[in-house]
Structure formats: C-alpha cells, structure tokens
Amino acid sequence: MPTGKRTRPFDLLRWFAWLSPVLIAGMALANAWIISSFLNDQLFQREAGITRDFVQNILVADGSLEYLSRPTDPLLKERFRNTADHLSNMRDVLRANVFDSGGTIIWSSDRSLVGQRFADNDELEAAMGGELVVHAGQISESHREKTEHVGIDPSIHFFVESYIPVRRPTSGEVVGVIELYKAPLALTQAIQAGRRQVLLTALGSALVLYLGLFWLIRRADAIIKQQHVRLIDAETLAVVGELTSSVAHNLRNPLSSIRSSAELALESPGEDCSAEARDIIREVDRISDRVAELLAFSATHEPQPTPVDLRELLEACCADHRPAFERRAQHLSFHCEADAPVIKGDPPLLRQAIHSLLSNASEAMGEGGRCEVSVHPEGRKTFRIDITDSGSGLTPDAQAQMFRPFFTTKPKGLGLGLPLAKLIVERFGGTIRIGAAEHAGTLIRITFPAR
C-alpha cells in the first residue's frame, strides 16, 4: 500500500526567528552605507566649495589671477608664486598643482611636475568645463606608481583630490584649474565617527524593529494556532451534527417505548419488579440526557438574547439540583454579591449550561462534599460566576483539554457537558475558565458582560 511523504507543518515563528534577522540586518547595513556615503560626499563637496571660494577670492584680491592666462609675465609670475606658496602651506594640503586653460601644469608644489600634461584626465576636463570635482579615495600600493601619486608621503593612504575651476570675475570664463591633494585628518575622523554613529543607530533601529515584529508574529502565530484548534473543533461539531439526527430518530422513539413499558410494569399487579423497572427508567433517563446533550451541542439556530437576571437563574438552578445533592449527602449553597446582575442571553440555554456544570460538580465529589455558587461584580460592565467544588480536582493536562469535545475523565461520561457550556457562554459574549480551587477541588469561573 503506497504511503505519501508526511509533510512537516509550516512553523511561522521559527522561520521568522532566523530569516527576519538576516533580512532586517541586511537592510539596516545597506541603509547605513547609503546614508554614510551620501553624508561623506556632501561633507567633502561642502569642504571643497569653501576652498574654491577662498582660492577664487585670494587670486582676485592679490591680482595674481591673470597669471593663469599669461604665465610668461615675470611680474605676474612673482605675485602668483607668493599666492601659490600660501596655497601649498594650507592645512592638510599634500600637493598643489596649477593648470592653465590648456591642461599644462604651470606651477606645482612638486617642481618636477611643472610643464607636464596628464592624458585621459576626466576630472581635469570636467573642471575645465566649470565643474567643481571632488574625489575621495585610497592610495593603494599598486597605485603608488601612478604619475599623479608619485612623491606623495607613503604614510598617507586616504586623500581627497579637488579640481577647483578658476573663473574670470567679469566674464565667468574658466582660465585655469587648481588641483589640491589633501589629507583632512580632522574631517576624516569626524566622518568615521559619524559612520559609526549611523551604523549603531541603524543596528539599534533594526533590533527594535525585529523585536516589535517578533512580538507581532508571535502573537499572530498564537492566534493562528488557536484558530486552528477552533477549526478542528468546528469540524468535530459538524460531524456531531450529522450524527445527531440519526441518533434522535433511532433512539428517542425506542427509549420512549422502553420507559413507558417500565412505568406500566410499576403500576401492574402481580410479581413485584418495581426495583428493576425503576432501574430501567433511571438508565433510560440517563441515555435521554445524553441524547439531549448531543441535540443541544449541534444546534445551529441563533438564539435571540433577552435580559436575564443571574440571581434568579442561578437560584432556580440550585433549587433544581439541591435534592440530588442531598441524596448524596452533599451541600449546595448560593450567594450573590452583585446588585441587579442582569446580562443578555437565552434563559433555557444558560440553564442547560449551569445544570451541566452543577452535575459535573456533584459527580466529582464524594459524600459530604460542598459546592458553592456565587456571583460577583467585576468593574462596572462585567459579572463573574464562580462554581467551586471540593472534589479531587483536575491535573493540569486535564484542565487544558476539558473543553475539547468528547474528552472526559468520567468512566461513563460523553465528554460534551463542558464543551456545551463553553459554546453557550461564548455565544453570549462571555468567557469560561477552569482551574484549581483555593484549598482543594475545582473552580469554574464564568464572566458575562453586563446588559
């Protein structure tokens, strides 16, 4: 007989617990890198803009700007040399090169570069077009042989290269370009500190996001599991509903005939069989109660809620059960601490739920047992019903399963009393819980919203 491979149920929480940190951390690091890069570019661009304005103003102020157009003029050359010395002595400047409009170095802090031209220099061409070009990068050992980098201090690995276009004030024409190699240590340290701050902020935000989503997913997973259990219970109810009509038709009529025959036997003269007849009637009544539970449990009609006085309802239920308790030498008491405890519900259904709970309490206790029923106010909008018995109590495992259909701890129980009570209570907006009593036994706590 072929058997299919058993599929493992999807564990939402487990998948989220290991997959989401990877995705969230990846997104946080990517965002931190993007933000850091943007801030770095903006800071370098701003610093280069300040340097451009300073260089432009100083060249115009001392009249050495024309040297870029007439580099052979000795007077302009001497004046520009003094200005260029100031440029090369600026803080963090590693090298300063001055290009004329043709792209030839006409002055440099490294005199060996004077008169040279560098082919395929896209940054220089962009600066000749009037654009301020800023490039930050690393000088690797493989790039030390690059002509532009020859002669730079070997201890310097990070630099900022700026191509500053110099314009004629009157026409705005670009007459030359000043190239500055800088190692801005203070700015670099500030940027590194900013990167660490951005990274820590991103990781902290990612952690908060993960914890928040984990809480939501955990809650959603618990709700899904609860809904799954309810779905299974609903499917069980559907099966019970299909069986109910068959049970009602096939058992009720024979049971009525059997009970009638037993009653006739009690009234007939002759051989005394009253004890047997009473046993038959008792067992028939017990089976009829089980059939009634099945019918009530599978009922699909929607009741019309009406105002129900809990005091009157519970007093009547206790009065109905008190004789049965007394036959077992048990004590049943009732007291109400709430004023006008009125709720919305269906009295017959609520009575059936309370009857089932009281029957369970009586069966759970031996002779001399005590059962207390009480009503208490909870705030302004809720009433609480406590049903406490002095029985042997329930194990934690039994407490967790008591509301499951067909689960019972009694040898002859059907396992529908508590599920039926839960179904009725929840139908009218209430809740029902089962637990251990304060001293011994079982406590069933029911809450209803006030009318």
mmCIF file of C-alpha atoms in Angstrom, residues 108-394:
data_model
loop_
_atom_site.group_PDB
_atom_site.id
_atom_site.type_symbol
_atom_site.label_atom_id
_atom_site.label_comp_id
_atom_site.label_asym_id
_atom_site.label_seq_id
_atom_site.Cartn_x
_atom_site.Cartn_y
_atom_site.Cartn_z
ATOM 1 C CA SER A 108 53.293 72.813 -8.600
ATOM 2 C CA SER A 109 54.449 72.274 -5.045
ATOM 3 C CA ASP A 110 56.377 69.388 -6.608
ATOM 4 C CA ARG A 111 58.595 71.222 -9.102
ATOM 5 C CA SER A 112 59.235 68.020 -11.072
ATOM 6 C CA LEU A 113 55.634 68.146 -12.338
ATOM 7 C CA VAL A 114 55.863 71.662 -13.849
ATOM 8 C CA GLY A 115 55.294 71.583 -17.601
ATOM 9 C CA GLN A 116 53.701 68.130 -17.616
ATOM 10 C CA ARG A 117 50.347 67.132 -19.035
ATOM 11 C CA PHE A 118 48.276 64.102 -17.990
ATOM 12 C CA ALA A 119 46.314 62.368 -20.711
ATOM 13 C CA ASP A 120 42.829 60.940 -20.134
ATOM 14 C CA ASN A 121 42.193 63.040 -17.026
ATOM 15 C CA ASP A 122 38.389 63.155 -16.924
ATOM 16 C CA GLU A 123 38.294 65.125 -13.669
ATOM 17 C CA LEU A 124 40.509 67.865 -15.154
ATOM 18 C CA GLU A 125 38.354 68.085 -18.263
ATOM 19 C CA ALA A 126 35.214 68.408 -16.126
ATOM 20 C CA ALA A 127 36.853 71.176 -14.092
ATOM 21 C CA MET A 128 37.852 72.986 -17.295
ATOM 22 C CA GLY A 129 34.149 72.954 -18.094
ATOM 23 C CA GLY A 130 33.413 74.811 -14.849
ATOM 24 C CA GLU A 131 32.517 71.878 -12.582
ATOM 25 C CA LEU A 132 33.918 71.518 -9.076
ATOM 26 C CA VAL A 133 35.217 67.943 -8.957
ATOM 27 C CA VAL A 134 35.863 66.201 -5.650
ATOM 28 C CA HIS A 135 37.204 62.684 -5.406
ATOM 29 C CA ALA A 136 37.994 60.861 -2.158
ATOM 30 C CA GLY A 137 39.757 57.549 -2.171
ATOM 31 C CA GLN A 138 42.520 55.265 -1.023
ATOM 32 C CA ILE A 139 46.079 55.196 -2.367
ATOM 33 C CA SER A 140 46.896 51.511 -2.572
ATOM 34 C CA GLU A 141 50.426 50.221 -3.015
ATOM 35 C CA SER A 142 49.591 49.216 -6.586
ATOM 36 C CA HIS A 143 48.699 52.854 -7.372
ATOM 37 C CA ARG A 144 51.880 54.365 -5.937
ATOM 38 C CA GLU A 145 53.461 54.159 -9.376
ATOM 39 C CA LYS A 146 50.678 56.306 -10.882
ATOM 40 C CA THR A 147 52.203 59.562 -12.157
ATOM 41 C CA GLU A 148 49.765 61.731 -10.210
ATOM 42 C CA HIS A 149 50.595 59.974 -6.948
ATOM 43 C CA VAL A 150 54.387 59.833 -7.252
ATOM 44 C CA GLY A 151 56.028 61.780 -4.464
ATOM 45 C CA ILE A 152 53.123 61.741 -2.022
ATOM 46 C CA ASP A 153 54.031 60.790 1.565
ATOM 47 C CA PRO A 154 53.967 56.945 1.750
ATOM 48 C CA SER A 155 52.272 57.112 5.186
ATOM 49 C CA ILE A 156 49.199 58.730 3.590
ATOM 50 C CA HIS A 157 46.656 56.205 2.385
ATOM 51 C CA PHE A 158 43.473 58.280 2.327
ATOM 52 C CA PHE A 159 43.232 61.527 0.385
ATOM 53 C CA VAL A 160 40.748 63.997 -1.049
ATOM 54 C CA GLU A 161 41.513 65.282 -4.528
ATOM 55 C CA SER A 162 39.784 68.527 -5.578
ATOM 56 C CA TYR A 163 39.813 70.135 -9.012
ATOM 57 C CA ILE A 164 38.883 73.785 -8.500
ATOM 58 C CA PRO A 165 37.990 75.804 -11.620
ATOM 59 C CA VAL A 166 39.242 79.393 -11.516
ATOM 60 C CA ARG A 167 36.978 81.894 -13.297
ATOM 61 C CA ARG A 168 37.477 85.398 -14.556
ATOM 62 C CA PRO A 169 35.173 87.568 -12.400
ATOM 63 C CA THR A 170 33.872 89.688 -15.246
ATOM 64 C CA SER A 171 33.001 87.053 -17.855
ATOM 65 C CA GLY A 172 32.894 83.826 -15.766
ATOM 66 C CA GLU A 173 35.354 82.221 -18.193
ATOM 67 C CA VAL A 174 37.455 79.370 -16.773
ATOM 68 C CA VAL A 175 41.072 80.478 -17.087
ATOM 69 C CA GLY A 176 42.653 77.570 -15.208
ATOM 70 C CA VAL A 177 42.289 74.806 -12.646
ATOM 71 C CA ILE A 178 43.909 74.344 -9.267
ATOM 72 C CA GLU A 179 44.284 70.757 -8.116
ATOM 73 C CA LEU A 180 44.667 70.124 -4.387
ATOM 74 C CA TYR A 181 45.607 66.829 -2.766
ATOM 75 C CA LYS A 182 44.536 66.938 0.890
ATOM 76 C CA ALA A 183 44.598 64.537 3.824
ATOM 77 C CA PRO A 184 41.924 66.099 6.075
ATOM 78 C CA LEU A 185 42.591 64.140 9.256
ATOM 79 C CA ALA A 186 40.088 66.008 11.456
ATOM 80 C CA LEU A 187 37.368 65.764 8.822
ATOM 81 C CA THR A 188 38.153 62.102 8.235
ATOM 82 C CA GLN A 189 37.951 61.339 11.945
ATOM 83 C CA ALA A 190 34.622 63.181 12.175
ATOM 84 C CA ILE A 191 33.324 61.213 9.187
ATOM 85 C CA GLN A 192 34.444 57.911 10.717
ATOM 86 C CA ALA A 193 32.734 58.834 13.998
ATOM 87 C CA GLY A 194 29.615 59.747 12.019
ATOM 88 C CA ARG A 195 29.722 56.428 10.197
ATOM 89 C CA ARG A 196 29.938 54.553 13.483
ATOM 90 C CA GLN A 197 27.022 56.567 14.827
ATOM 91 C CA VAL A 198 24.945 55.886 11.720
ATOM 92 C CA LEU A 199 25.819 52.184 11.890
ATOM 93 C CA LEU A 200 24.934 51.907 15.579
ATOM 94 C CA THR A 201 21.687 53.805 15.006
ATOM 95 C CA ALA A 202 20.775 51.548 12.077
ATOM 96 C CA LEU A 203 21.539 48.385 14.055
ATOM 97 C CA GLY A 204 19.620 49.689 17.075
ATOM 98 C CA SER A 205 16.636 50.545 14.895
ATOM 99 C CA ALA A 206 16.865 47.111 13.282
ATOM 100 C CA LEU A 207 16.855 45.464 16.718
ATOM 101 C CA VAL A 208 13.795 47.456 17.822
ATOM 102 C CA LEU A 209 12.071 46.618 14.537
ATOM 103 C CA TYR A 210 12.907 42.922 14.913
ATOM 104 C CA LEU A 211 11.645 42.770 18.495
ATOM 105 C CA GLY A 212 8.433 44.573 17.541
ATOM 106 C CA LEU A 213 7.818 42.325 14.543
ATOM 107 C CA PHE A 214 8.754 39.234 16.565
ATOM 108 C CA TRP A 215 6.120 40.161 19.160
ATOM 109 C CA LEU A 216 3.522 40.673 16.443
ATOM 110 C CA ILE A 217 4.424 37.440 14.641
ATOM 111 C CA ARG A 218 4.438 35.512 17.904
ATOM 112 C CA ARG A 219 1.002 36.868 18.741
ATOM 113 C CA ALA A 220 -0.239 36.149 15.211
ATOM 114 C CA ASP A 221 1.193 32.623 15.398
ATOM 115 C CA ALA A 222 -0.608 32.013 18.701
ATOM 116 C CA ILE A 223 -3.863 33.325 17.225
ATOM 117 C CA ILE A 224 -3.443 31.138 14.145
ATOM 118 C CA LYS A 225 -2.879 28.083 16.333
ATOM 119 C CA GLN A 226 -5.956 28.944 18.377
ATOM 120 C CA GLN A 227 -7.980 29.346 15.208
ATOM 121 C CA HIS A 228 -6.631 26.009 14.015
ATOM 122 C CA VAL A 229 -7.837 24.333 17.211
ATOM 123 C CA ARG A 230 -11.211 26.048 16.832
ATOM 124 C CA LEU A 231 -11.401 24.883 13.230
ATOM 125 C CA ILE A 232 -10.793 21.301 14.326
ATOM 126 C CA ASP A 233 -13.481 21.702 16.992
ATOM 127 C CA ALA A 234 -15.840 23.136 14.370
ATOM 128 C CA GLU A 235 -15.190 20.144 12.122
ATOM 129 C CA THR A 236 -15.899 17.875 15.093
ATOM 130 C CA LEU A 237 -19.154 19.737 15.685
ATOM 131 C CA ALA A 238 -20.077 19.266 12.050
ATOM 132 C CA VAL A 239 -19.604 15.507 12.429
ATOM 133 C CA VAL A 240 -21.674 15.549 15.614
ATOM 134 C CA GLY A 241 -24.377 17.498 13.814
ATOM 135 C CA GLU A 242 -24.556 14.884 11.085
ATOM 136 C CA LEU A 243 -24.847 12.102 13.665
ATOM 137 C CA THR A 244 -27.428 13.885 15.807
ATOM 138 C CA SER A 245 -30.447 13.455 13.550
ATOM 139 C CA SER A 246 -29.709 9.746 13.221
ATOM 140 C CA VAL A 247 -29.293 9.397 16.992
ATOM 141 C CA ALA A 248 -32.512 11.333 17.659
ATOM 142 C CA HIS A 249 -34.607 9.301 15.248
ATOM 143 C CA ASN A 250 -33.170 5.901 16.122
ATOM 144 C CA LEU A 251 -33.023 6.241 19.915
ATOM 145 C CA ARG A 252 -35.733 8.592 21.090
ATOM 146 C CA ASN A 253 -38.710 6.545 19.981
ATOM 147 C CA PRO A 254 -37.360 3.213 21.345
ATOM 148 C CA LEU A 255 -36.368 4.926 24.588
ATOM 149 C CA SER A 256 -39.870 6.341 24.990
ATOM 150 C CA SER A 257 -41.344 2.880 24.458
ATOM 151 C CA ILE A 258 -38.969 1.308 26.974
ATOM 152 C CA ARG A 259 -39.730 3.961 29.580
ATOM 153 C CA SER A 260 -43.474 3.606 29.057
ATOM 154 C CA SER A 261 -43.221 -0.179 29.463
ATOM 155 C CA ALA A 262 -41.285 0.254 32.689
ATOM 156 C CA GLU A 263 -43.854 2.683 34.032
ATOM 157 C CA LEU A 264 -46.630 0.234 33.178
ATOM 158 C CA ALA A 265 -44.708 -2.524 34.968
ATOM 159 C CA LEU A 266 -44.635 -0.364 38.104
ATOM 160 C CA GLU A 267 -48.419 0.011 38.005
ATOM 161 C CA SER A 268 -49.229 -3.624 37.078
ATOM 162 C CA PRO A 269 -50.298 -6.041 39.846
ATOM 163 C CA GLY A 270 -48.619 -9.360 40.238
ATOM 164 C CA GLU A 271 -44.915 -10.045 40.527
ATOM 165 C CA ASP A 272 -43.005 -7.289 42.243
ATOM 166 C CA CYS A 273 -40.482 -5.907 39.744
ATOM 167 C CA SER A 274 -40.545 -2.303 40.878
ATOM 168 C CA ALA A 275 -36.782 -2.194 41.551
ATOM 169 C CA GLU A 276 -35.944 -3.425 38.059
ATOM 170 C CA ALA A 277 -38.472 -1.050 36.499
ATOM 171 C CA ARG A 278 -37.016 1.905 38.357
ATOM 172 C CA ASP A 279 -33.523 0.906 37.213
ATOM 173 C CA ILE A 280 -34.767 0.809 33.632
ATOM 174 C CA ILE A 281 -36.398 4.245 33.952
ATOM 175 C CA ARG A 282 -33.218 5.681 35.504
ATOM 176 C CA GLU A 283 -30.988 4.324 32.745
ATOM 177 C CA VAL A 284 -33.432 5.464 30.067
ATOM 178 C CA ASP A 285 -33.419 8.956 31.563
ATOM 179 C CA ARG A 286 -29.637 8.914 31.601
ATOM 180 C CA ILE A 287 -29.488 7.946 27.934
ATOM 181 C CA SER A 288 -32.128 10.573 27.126
ATOM 182 C CA ASP A 289 -29.948 13.201 28.811
ATOM 183 C CA ARG A 290 -27.011 12.176 26.618
ATOM 184 C CA VAL A 291 -29.189 12.462 23.520
ATOM 185 C CA ALA A 292 -30.379 15.886 24.673
ATOM 186 C CA GLU A 293 -26.727 16.970 25.077
ATOM 187 C CA LEU A 294 -25.986 15.883 21.536
ATOM 188 C CA LEU A 295 -29.007 17.773 20.220
ATOM 189 C CA ALA A 296 -28.138 20.934 22.128
ATOM 190 C CA PHE A 297 -24.459 20.720 21.187
ATOM 191 C CA SER A 298 -25.191 20.545 17.471
ATOM 192 C CA ALA A 299 -27.976 23.147 17.484
ATOM 193 C CA THR A 300 -27.391 25.659 14.689
ATOM 194 C CA HIS A 301 -30.251 28.060 15.346
ATOM 195 C CA GLU A 302 -29.260 31.510 16.564
ATOM 196 C CA PRO A 303 -30.984 32.354 19.876
ATOM 197 C CA GLN A 304 -32.490 35.773 20.469
ATOM 198 C CA PRO A 305 -30.792 37.299 23.549
ATOM 199 C CA THR A 306 -33.085 38.735 26.216
ATOM 200 C CA PRO A 307 -32.363 40.296 29.628
ATOM 201 C CA VAL A 308 -31.515 37.575 32.158
ATOM 202 C CA ASP A 309 -31.269 38.075 35.917
ATOM 203 C CA LEU A 310 -28.358 35.923 37.035
ATOM 204 C CA ARG A 311 -29.574 35.836 40.622
ATOM 205 C CA GLU A 312 -32.944 34.343 39.667
ATOM 206 C CA LEU A 313 -31.437 31.984 37.101
ATOM 207 C CA LEU A 314 -28.808 30.553 39.464
ATOM 208 C CA GLU A 315 -31.210 30.318 42.405
ATOM 209 C CA ALA A 316 -33.600 28.275 40.244
ATOM 210 C CA CYS A 317 -30.783 26.016 39.000
ATOM 211 C CA CYS A 318 -29.525 25.425 42.536
ATOM 212 C CA ALA A 319 -33.069 24.657 43.718
ATOM 213 C CA ASP A 320 -33.441 22.080 40.934
ATOM 214 C CA HIS A 321 -30.164 20.324 41.863
ATOM 215 C CA ARG A 322 -30.368 20.572 45.642
ATOM 216 C CA PRO A 323 -32.398 17.306 46.062
ATOM 217 C CA ALA A 324 -29.829 15.358 44.021
ATOM 218 C CA PHE A 325 -27.020 16.838 46.152
ATOM 219 C CA GLU A 326 -28.860 15.946 49.349
ATOM 220 C CA ARG A 327 -29.313 12.326 48.221
ATOM 221 C CA ARG A 328 -25.534 12.118 48.051
ATOM 222 C CA ALA A 329 -25.132 13.878 51.408
ATOM 223 C CA GLN A 330 -23.636 16.884 49.644
ATOM 224 C CA HIS A 331 -24.170 20.570 50.345
ATOM 225 C CA LEU A 332 -25.012 23.144 47.630
ATOM 226 C CA SER A 333 -25.001 26.856 48.524
ATOM 227 C CA PHE A 334 -25.567 30.050 46.573
ATOM 228 C CA HIS A 335 -24.919 33.694 47.338
ATOM 229 C CA CYS A 336 -24.878 36.863 45.233
ATOM 230 C CA GLU A 337 -22.685 39.871 45.950
ATOM 231 C CA ALA A 338 -23.813 41.869 42.906
ATOM 232 C CA ASP A 339 -26.728 44.258 42.730
ATOM 233 C CA ALA A 340 -29.066 43.635 39.794
ATOM 234 C CA PRO A 341 -26.747 41.271 37.859
ATOM 235 C CA VAL A 342 -28.560 41.432 34.531
ATOM 236 C CA ILE A 343 -26.979 40.150 31.318
ATOM 237 C CA LYS A 344 -28.143 39.372 27.796
ATOM 238 C CA GLY A 345 -28.710 35.725 26.992
ATOM 239 C CA ASP A 346 -31.125 32.908 26.347
ATOM 240 C CA PRO A 347 -32.528 31.548 29.658
ATOM 241 C CA PRO A 348 -33.092 27.922 28.518
ATOM 242 C CA LEU A 349 -29.567 27.641 27.096
ATOM 243 C CA LEU A 350 -27.980 29.272 30.133
ATOM 244 C CA ARG A 351 -29.926 26.986 32.463
ATOM 245 C CA GLN A 352 -28.705 23.999 30.460
ATOM 246 C CA ALA A 353 -25.093 25.161 30.811
ATOM 247 C CA ILE A 354 -25.401 25.695 34.574
ATOM 248 C CA HIS A 355 -27.184 22.346 35.022
ATOM 249 C CA SER A 356 -24.318 20.599 33.244
ATOM 250 C CA LEU A 357 -21.712 22.323 35.437
ATOM 251 C CA LEU A 358 -23.577 21.515 38.652
ATOM 252 C CA SER A 359 -23.976 17.873 37.604
ATOM 253 C CA ASN A 360 -20.247 17.637 36.972
ATOM 254 C CA ALA A 361 -19.520 19.171 40.369
ATOM 255 C CA SER A 362 -21.781 16.697 42.136
ATOM 256 C CA GLU A 363 -20.247 13.724 40.326
ATOM 257 C CA ALA A 364 -16.714 14.954 41.130
ATOM 258 C CA MET A 365 -17.391 14.989 44.905
ATOM 259 C CA GLY A 366 -17.966 12.166 47.334
ATOM 260 C CA GLU A 367 -20.310 12.127 50.282
ATOM 261 C CA GLY A 368 -20.101 15.249 52.406
ATOM 262 C CA GLY A 369 -18.779 17.337 49.546
ATOM 263 C CA ARG A 370 -19.520 21.057 49.282
ATOM 264 C CA CYS A 371 -20.323 23.091 46.190
ATOM 265 C CA GLU A 372 -20.571 26.885 46.252
ATOM 266 C CA VAL A 373 -22.108 29.064 43.535
ATOM 267 C CA SER A 374 -21.530 32.811 43.763
ATOM 268 C CA VAL A 375 -21.988 35.950 41.673
ATOM 269 C CA HIS A 376 -19.584 38.885 41.927
ATOM 270 C CA PRO A 377 -19.309 42.244 40.146
ATOM 271 C CA GLU A 378 -16.134 42.879 38.142
ATOM 272 C CA GLY A 379 -15.908 46.575 37.427
ATOM 273 C CA ARG A 380 -18.959 48.294 36.046
ATOM 274 C CA LYS A 381 -19.539 46.204 32.966
ATOM 275 C CA THR A 382 -18.838 42.593 33.927
ATOM 276 C CA PHE A 383 -20.306 39.952 36.244
ATOM 277 C CA ARG A 384 -18.442 36.852 37.432
ATOM 278 C CA ILE A 385 -19.920 33.473 38.340
ATOM 279 C CA ASP A 386 -17.747 31.137 40.436
ATOM 280 C CA ILE A 387 -18.673 27.456 40.826
ATOM 281 C CA THR A 388 -16.379 25.758 43.333
ATOM 282 C CA ASP A 389 -16.469 22.094 44.367
ATOM 283 C CA SER A 390 -14.475 20.174 46.972
ATOM 284 C CA GLY A 391 -13.668 17.240 44.714
ATOM 285 C CA SER A 392 -10.268 15.759 43.943
ATOM 286 C CA GLY A 393 -9.537 18.420 41.327
ATOM 287 C CA LEU A 394 -8.014 18.081 37.859
#
